[in-house]
mmCIF file of C-alpha atoms and ligand atoms in Angstrom:
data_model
loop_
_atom_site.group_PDB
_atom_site.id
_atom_site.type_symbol
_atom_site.label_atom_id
_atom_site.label_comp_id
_atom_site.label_asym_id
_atom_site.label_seq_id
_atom_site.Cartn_x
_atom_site.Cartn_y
_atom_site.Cartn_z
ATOM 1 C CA UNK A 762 95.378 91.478 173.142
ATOM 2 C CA UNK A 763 92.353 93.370 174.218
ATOM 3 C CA UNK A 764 92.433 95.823 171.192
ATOM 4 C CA UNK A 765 93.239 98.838 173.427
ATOM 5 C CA UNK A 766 95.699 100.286 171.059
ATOM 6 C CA UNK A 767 97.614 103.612 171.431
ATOM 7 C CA UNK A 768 99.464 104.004 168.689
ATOM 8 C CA UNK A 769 102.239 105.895 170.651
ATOM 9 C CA UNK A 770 105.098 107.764 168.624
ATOM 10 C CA UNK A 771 103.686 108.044 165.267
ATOM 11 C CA UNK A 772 102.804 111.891 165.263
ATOM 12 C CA UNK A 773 104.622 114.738 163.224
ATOM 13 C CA UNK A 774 106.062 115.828 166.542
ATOM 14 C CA UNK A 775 107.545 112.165 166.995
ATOM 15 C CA UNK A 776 108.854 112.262 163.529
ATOM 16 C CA UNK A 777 110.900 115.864 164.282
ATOM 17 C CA UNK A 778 112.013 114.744 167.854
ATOM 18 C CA UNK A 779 113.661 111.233 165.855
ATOM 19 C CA UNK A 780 115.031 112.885 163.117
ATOM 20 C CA UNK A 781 118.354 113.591 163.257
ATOM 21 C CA UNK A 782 118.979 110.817 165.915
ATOM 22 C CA UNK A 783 117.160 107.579 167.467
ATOM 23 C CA UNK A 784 117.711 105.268 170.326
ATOM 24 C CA UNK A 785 115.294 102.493 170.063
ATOM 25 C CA UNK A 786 114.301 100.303 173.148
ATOM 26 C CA UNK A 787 114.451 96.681 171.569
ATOM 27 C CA UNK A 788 115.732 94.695 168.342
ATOM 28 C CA UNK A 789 113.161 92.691 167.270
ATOM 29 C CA UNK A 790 114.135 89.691 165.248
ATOM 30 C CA UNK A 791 111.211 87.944 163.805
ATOM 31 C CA UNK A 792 109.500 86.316 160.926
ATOM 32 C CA UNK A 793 108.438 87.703 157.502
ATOM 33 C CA UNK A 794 104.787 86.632 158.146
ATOM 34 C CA UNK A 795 101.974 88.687 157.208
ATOM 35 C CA UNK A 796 100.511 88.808 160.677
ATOM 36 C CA UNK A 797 103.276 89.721 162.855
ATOM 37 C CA UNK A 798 105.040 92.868 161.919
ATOM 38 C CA UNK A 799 106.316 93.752 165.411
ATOM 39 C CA UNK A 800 105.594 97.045 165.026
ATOM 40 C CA UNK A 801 101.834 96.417 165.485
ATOM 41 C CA UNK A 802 101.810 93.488 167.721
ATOM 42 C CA UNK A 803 103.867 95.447 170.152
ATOM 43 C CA UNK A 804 102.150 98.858 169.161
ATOM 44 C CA UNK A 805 104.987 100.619 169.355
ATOM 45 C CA UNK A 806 105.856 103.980 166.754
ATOM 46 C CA UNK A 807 108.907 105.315 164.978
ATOM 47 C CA UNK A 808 111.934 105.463 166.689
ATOM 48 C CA UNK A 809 110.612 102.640 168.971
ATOM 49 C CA UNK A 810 112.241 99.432 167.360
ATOM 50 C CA UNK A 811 114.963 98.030 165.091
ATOM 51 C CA UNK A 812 112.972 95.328 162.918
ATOM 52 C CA UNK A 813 114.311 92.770 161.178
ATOM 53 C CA UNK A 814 112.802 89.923 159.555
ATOM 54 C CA UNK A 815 113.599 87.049 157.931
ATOM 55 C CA UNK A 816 111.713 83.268 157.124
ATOM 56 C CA UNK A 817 111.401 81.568 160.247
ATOM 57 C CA UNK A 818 114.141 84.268 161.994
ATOM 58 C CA UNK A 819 116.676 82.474 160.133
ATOM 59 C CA UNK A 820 120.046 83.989 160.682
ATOM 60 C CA UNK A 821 123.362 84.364 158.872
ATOM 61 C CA UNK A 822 126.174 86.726 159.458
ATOM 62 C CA UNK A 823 124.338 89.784 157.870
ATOM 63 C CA UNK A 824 120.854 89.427 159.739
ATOM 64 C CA UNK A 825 122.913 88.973 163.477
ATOM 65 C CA UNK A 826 125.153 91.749 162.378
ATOM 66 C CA UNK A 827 121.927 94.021 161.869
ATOM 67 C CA UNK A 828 120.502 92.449 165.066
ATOM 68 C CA UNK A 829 124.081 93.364 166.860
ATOM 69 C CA UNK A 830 124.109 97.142 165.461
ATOM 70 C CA UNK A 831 121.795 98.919 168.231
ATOM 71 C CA UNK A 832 123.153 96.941 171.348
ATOM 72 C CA UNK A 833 126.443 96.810 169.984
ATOM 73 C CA UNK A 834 126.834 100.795 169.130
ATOM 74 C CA UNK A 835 123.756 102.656 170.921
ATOM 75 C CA UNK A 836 123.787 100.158 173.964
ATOM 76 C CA UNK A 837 119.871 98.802 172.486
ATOM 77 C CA UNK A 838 118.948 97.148 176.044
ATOM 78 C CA UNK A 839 116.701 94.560 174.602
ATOM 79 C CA UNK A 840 117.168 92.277 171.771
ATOM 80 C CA UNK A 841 113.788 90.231 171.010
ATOM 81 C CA UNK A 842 113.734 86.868 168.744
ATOM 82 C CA UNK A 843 110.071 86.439 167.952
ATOM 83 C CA UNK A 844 108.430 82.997 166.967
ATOM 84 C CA UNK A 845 105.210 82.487 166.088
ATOM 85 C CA UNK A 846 102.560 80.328 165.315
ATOM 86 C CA UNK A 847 101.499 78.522 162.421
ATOM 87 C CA UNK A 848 104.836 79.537 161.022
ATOM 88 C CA UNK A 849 105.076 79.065 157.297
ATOM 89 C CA UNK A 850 108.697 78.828 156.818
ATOM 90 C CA UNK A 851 108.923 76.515 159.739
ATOM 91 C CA UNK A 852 106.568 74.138 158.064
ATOM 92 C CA UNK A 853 108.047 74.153 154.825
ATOM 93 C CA UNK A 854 111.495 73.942 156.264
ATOM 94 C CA UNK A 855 110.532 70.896 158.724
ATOM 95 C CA UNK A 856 108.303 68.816 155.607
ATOM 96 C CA UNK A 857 111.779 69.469 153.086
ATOM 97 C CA UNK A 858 114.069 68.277 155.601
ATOM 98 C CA UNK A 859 111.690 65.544 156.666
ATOM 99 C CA UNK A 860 111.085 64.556 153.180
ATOM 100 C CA UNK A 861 114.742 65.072 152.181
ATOM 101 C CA UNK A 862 113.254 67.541 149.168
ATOM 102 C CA UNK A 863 115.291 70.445 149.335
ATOM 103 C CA UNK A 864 114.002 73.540 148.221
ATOM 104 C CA UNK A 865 114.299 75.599 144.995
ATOM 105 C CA UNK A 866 116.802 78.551 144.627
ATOM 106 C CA UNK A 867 117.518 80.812 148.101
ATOM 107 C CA UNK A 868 114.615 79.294 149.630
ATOM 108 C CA UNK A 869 116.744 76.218 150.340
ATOM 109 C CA UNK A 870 119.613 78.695 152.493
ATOM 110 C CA UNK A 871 116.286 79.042 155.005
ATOM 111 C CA UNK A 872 116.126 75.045 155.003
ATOM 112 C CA UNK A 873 119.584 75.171 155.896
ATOM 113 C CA UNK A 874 119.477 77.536 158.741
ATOM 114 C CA UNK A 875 116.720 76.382 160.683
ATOM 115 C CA UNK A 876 118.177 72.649 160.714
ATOM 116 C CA UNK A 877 119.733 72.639 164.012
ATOM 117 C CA UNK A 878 115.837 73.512 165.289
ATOM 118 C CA UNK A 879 114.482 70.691 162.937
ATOM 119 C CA UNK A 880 116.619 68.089 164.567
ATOM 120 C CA UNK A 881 115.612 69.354 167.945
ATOM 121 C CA UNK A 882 112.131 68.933 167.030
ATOM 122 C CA UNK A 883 113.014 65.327 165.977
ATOM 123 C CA UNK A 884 114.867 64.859 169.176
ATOM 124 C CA UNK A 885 111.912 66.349 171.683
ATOM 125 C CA UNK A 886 109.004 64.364 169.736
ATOM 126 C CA UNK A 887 105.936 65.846 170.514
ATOM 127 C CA UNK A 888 102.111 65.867 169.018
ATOM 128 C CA UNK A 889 102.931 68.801 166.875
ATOM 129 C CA UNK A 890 106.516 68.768 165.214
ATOM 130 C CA UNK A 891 106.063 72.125 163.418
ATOM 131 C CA UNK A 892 104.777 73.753 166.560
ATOM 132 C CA UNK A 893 108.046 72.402 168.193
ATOM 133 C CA UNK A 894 110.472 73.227 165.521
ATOM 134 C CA UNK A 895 108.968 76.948 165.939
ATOM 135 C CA UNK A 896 109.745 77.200 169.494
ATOM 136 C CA UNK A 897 113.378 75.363 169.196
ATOM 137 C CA UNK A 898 114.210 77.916 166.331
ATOM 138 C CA UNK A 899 113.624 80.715 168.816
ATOM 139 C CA UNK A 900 115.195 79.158 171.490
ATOM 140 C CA UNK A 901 118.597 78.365 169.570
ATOM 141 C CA UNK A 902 118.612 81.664 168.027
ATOM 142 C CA UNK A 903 118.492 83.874 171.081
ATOM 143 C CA UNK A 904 120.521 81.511 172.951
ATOM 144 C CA UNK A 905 123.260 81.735 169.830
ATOM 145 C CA UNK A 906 122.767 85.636 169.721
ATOM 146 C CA UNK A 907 122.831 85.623 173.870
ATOM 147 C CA UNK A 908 126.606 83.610 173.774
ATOM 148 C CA UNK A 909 128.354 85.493 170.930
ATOM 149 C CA UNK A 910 131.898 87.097 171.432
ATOM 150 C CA UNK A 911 130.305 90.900 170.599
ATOM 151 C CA UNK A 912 126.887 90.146 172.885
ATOM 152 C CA UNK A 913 127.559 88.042 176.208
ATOM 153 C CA UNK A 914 129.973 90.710 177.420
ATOM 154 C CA UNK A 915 126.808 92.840 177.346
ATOM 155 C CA UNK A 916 124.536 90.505 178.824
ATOM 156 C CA UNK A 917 127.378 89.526 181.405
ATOM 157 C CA UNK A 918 127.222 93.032 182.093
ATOM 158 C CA UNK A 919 123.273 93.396 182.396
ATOM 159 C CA UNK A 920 122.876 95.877 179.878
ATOM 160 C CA UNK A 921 121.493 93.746 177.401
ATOM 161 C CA UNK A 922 119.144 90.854 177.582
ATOM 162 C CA UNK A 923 118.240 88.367 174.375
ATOM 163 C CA UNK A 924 114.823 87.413 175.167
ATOM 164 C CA UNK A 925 113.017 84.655 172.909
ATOM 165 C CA UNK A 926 109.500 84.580 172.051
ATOM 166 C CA UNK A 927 106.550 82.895 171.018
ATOM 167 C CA UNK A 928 103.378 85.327 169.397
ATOM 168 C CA UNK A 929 100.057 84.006 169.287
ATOM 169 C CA UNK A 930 98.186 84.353 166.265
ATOM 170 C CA UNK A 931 94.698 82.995 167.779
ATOM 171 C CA UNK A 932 95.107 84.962 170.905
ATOM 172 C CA UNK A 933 97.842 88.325 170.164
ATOM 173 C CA UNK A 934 99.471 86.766 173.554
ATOM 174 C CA UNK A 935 103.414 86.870 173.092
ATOM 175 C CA UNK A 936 104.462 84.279 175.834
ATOM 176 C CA UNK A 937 108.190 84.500 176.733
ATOM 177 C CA UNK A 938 110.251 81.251 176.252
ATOM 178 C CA UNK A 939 113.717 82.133 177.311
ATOM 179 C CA UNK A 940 116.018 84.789 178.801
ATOM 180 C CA UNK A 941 113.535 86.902 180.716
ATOM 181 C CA UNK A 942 115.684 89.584 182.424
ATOM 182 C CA UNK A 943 115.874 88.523 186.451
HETATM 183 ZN ZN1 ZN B 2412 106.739 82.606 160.085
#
C-alpha cells in the first residue's frame, strides 16, 4: 500500500533453489483484471504462489480442481479467493442477468457461474449492487471451496484455511471478508 516493495524471490538464485521442486505458501484464486495480478499486489516471487484466474473468480470443476492441486497434494496451507473492485466481469454479469440479455459465446458460462452471487446481491439490496455482487461472489466461492468433500477435511484439520478477499483498487488495501484463520 505504501509502495515499499521488495520484490522477494525473483533472483537467479531463487530460480535454481525452485527448480526441480516448489512448495508455494497460498493459492490465489482471483480475477483476470488488469490491475490485480496477485503476484504484484501481494509482492511475492517465483515459487511463492499458485495463480489462477478467471472472470469474476468464476469456478467450474477445472478451475477448483487447479485451486485443490497444492493443498490437496503438497499440503498448500492457504487458499486465497480474491475480489476486487470495480470488477468488470461482475458488472457485466450483474447488468445481463438484470437485463435478462445473456451474453455472446463462453462469455455467457461466466454469467452462469456467478448467478448464485447475483441473486444474493438482489436479496441484500444495497446502494451499490455491483459492489455487492463482488463481495457475495467471494464469499460463496471460498465458502463452496472451504465445504468440499477433498478440502473441509483439511480445514477440519487446521492445515488449510480458504480465506476470501476483497482488493482495493483506489487504496492497494486487501481487506479480508471471510475465513480468517483463528
Ligand atoms: Zn474483475
Amino acid at each position: 500500500m505504501s509502495g515499499k516493495l521488495q520484490h522477494p524471490d525473483r533472483d537467479p538464485d531463487r530460480r535454481q533453489f525452485v527448480a526441480q521442486e516448489q512448495a508455494p505458501f497460498g493459492a490465489v484464486l482471483s480475477c483476470i483484471d488488469s490491475r490485480v495480478p496477485p503476484e504484484l499486489l501481494f509482492d511475492t516471487g517465483l515459487g511463492d504462489l499458485y495463480v489462477m484466474r478467471t472472470g469474476g473468480q468464476a469456478a467450474d470443476p477445472v478451475v477448483t480442481g487447479s485451486v485443490e492441486y497444492g493443498p490437496m497434494t503438497g499440503g498448500t496451507p492457504l487458499i486465497v479467493v480474491l475480489g476486487h473492485q470495480r470488477c468488470g466481469a461482475v458488472k457485466a454479469a450483474y447488468q445481463s442477468m438484470r437485463d435478462g440479455k445473456p451474453l455472446p459465446g463462453n462469455l455467457q458460462a461466466i454469467v452462469k457461474a456467478l448467478r448464485p452471487a447475483y441473486e444474493q446481491a438482489v436479496r441484500e439490496g444495497g446502494a451499490d449492487p455491483v459492489e455487492t455482487m463482488a463481495r457475495a461472489q467471494v464469499r460463496l466461492t471460498a465458502t463452496a471451496l472451504r465445504s468440499n468433500q477433498d478440502l473441509a477435511p483439511l480445514v477440519r484439520k487446521g492445515s488449510l484455511a480458504v480465506v476470501g478477499a476483497y482488493y482495493s483498487l483506489d487504496t492497494g488495501k486487501v481487506q479480508v471478508l471471510t475465513g480468517a484463520p483463528s
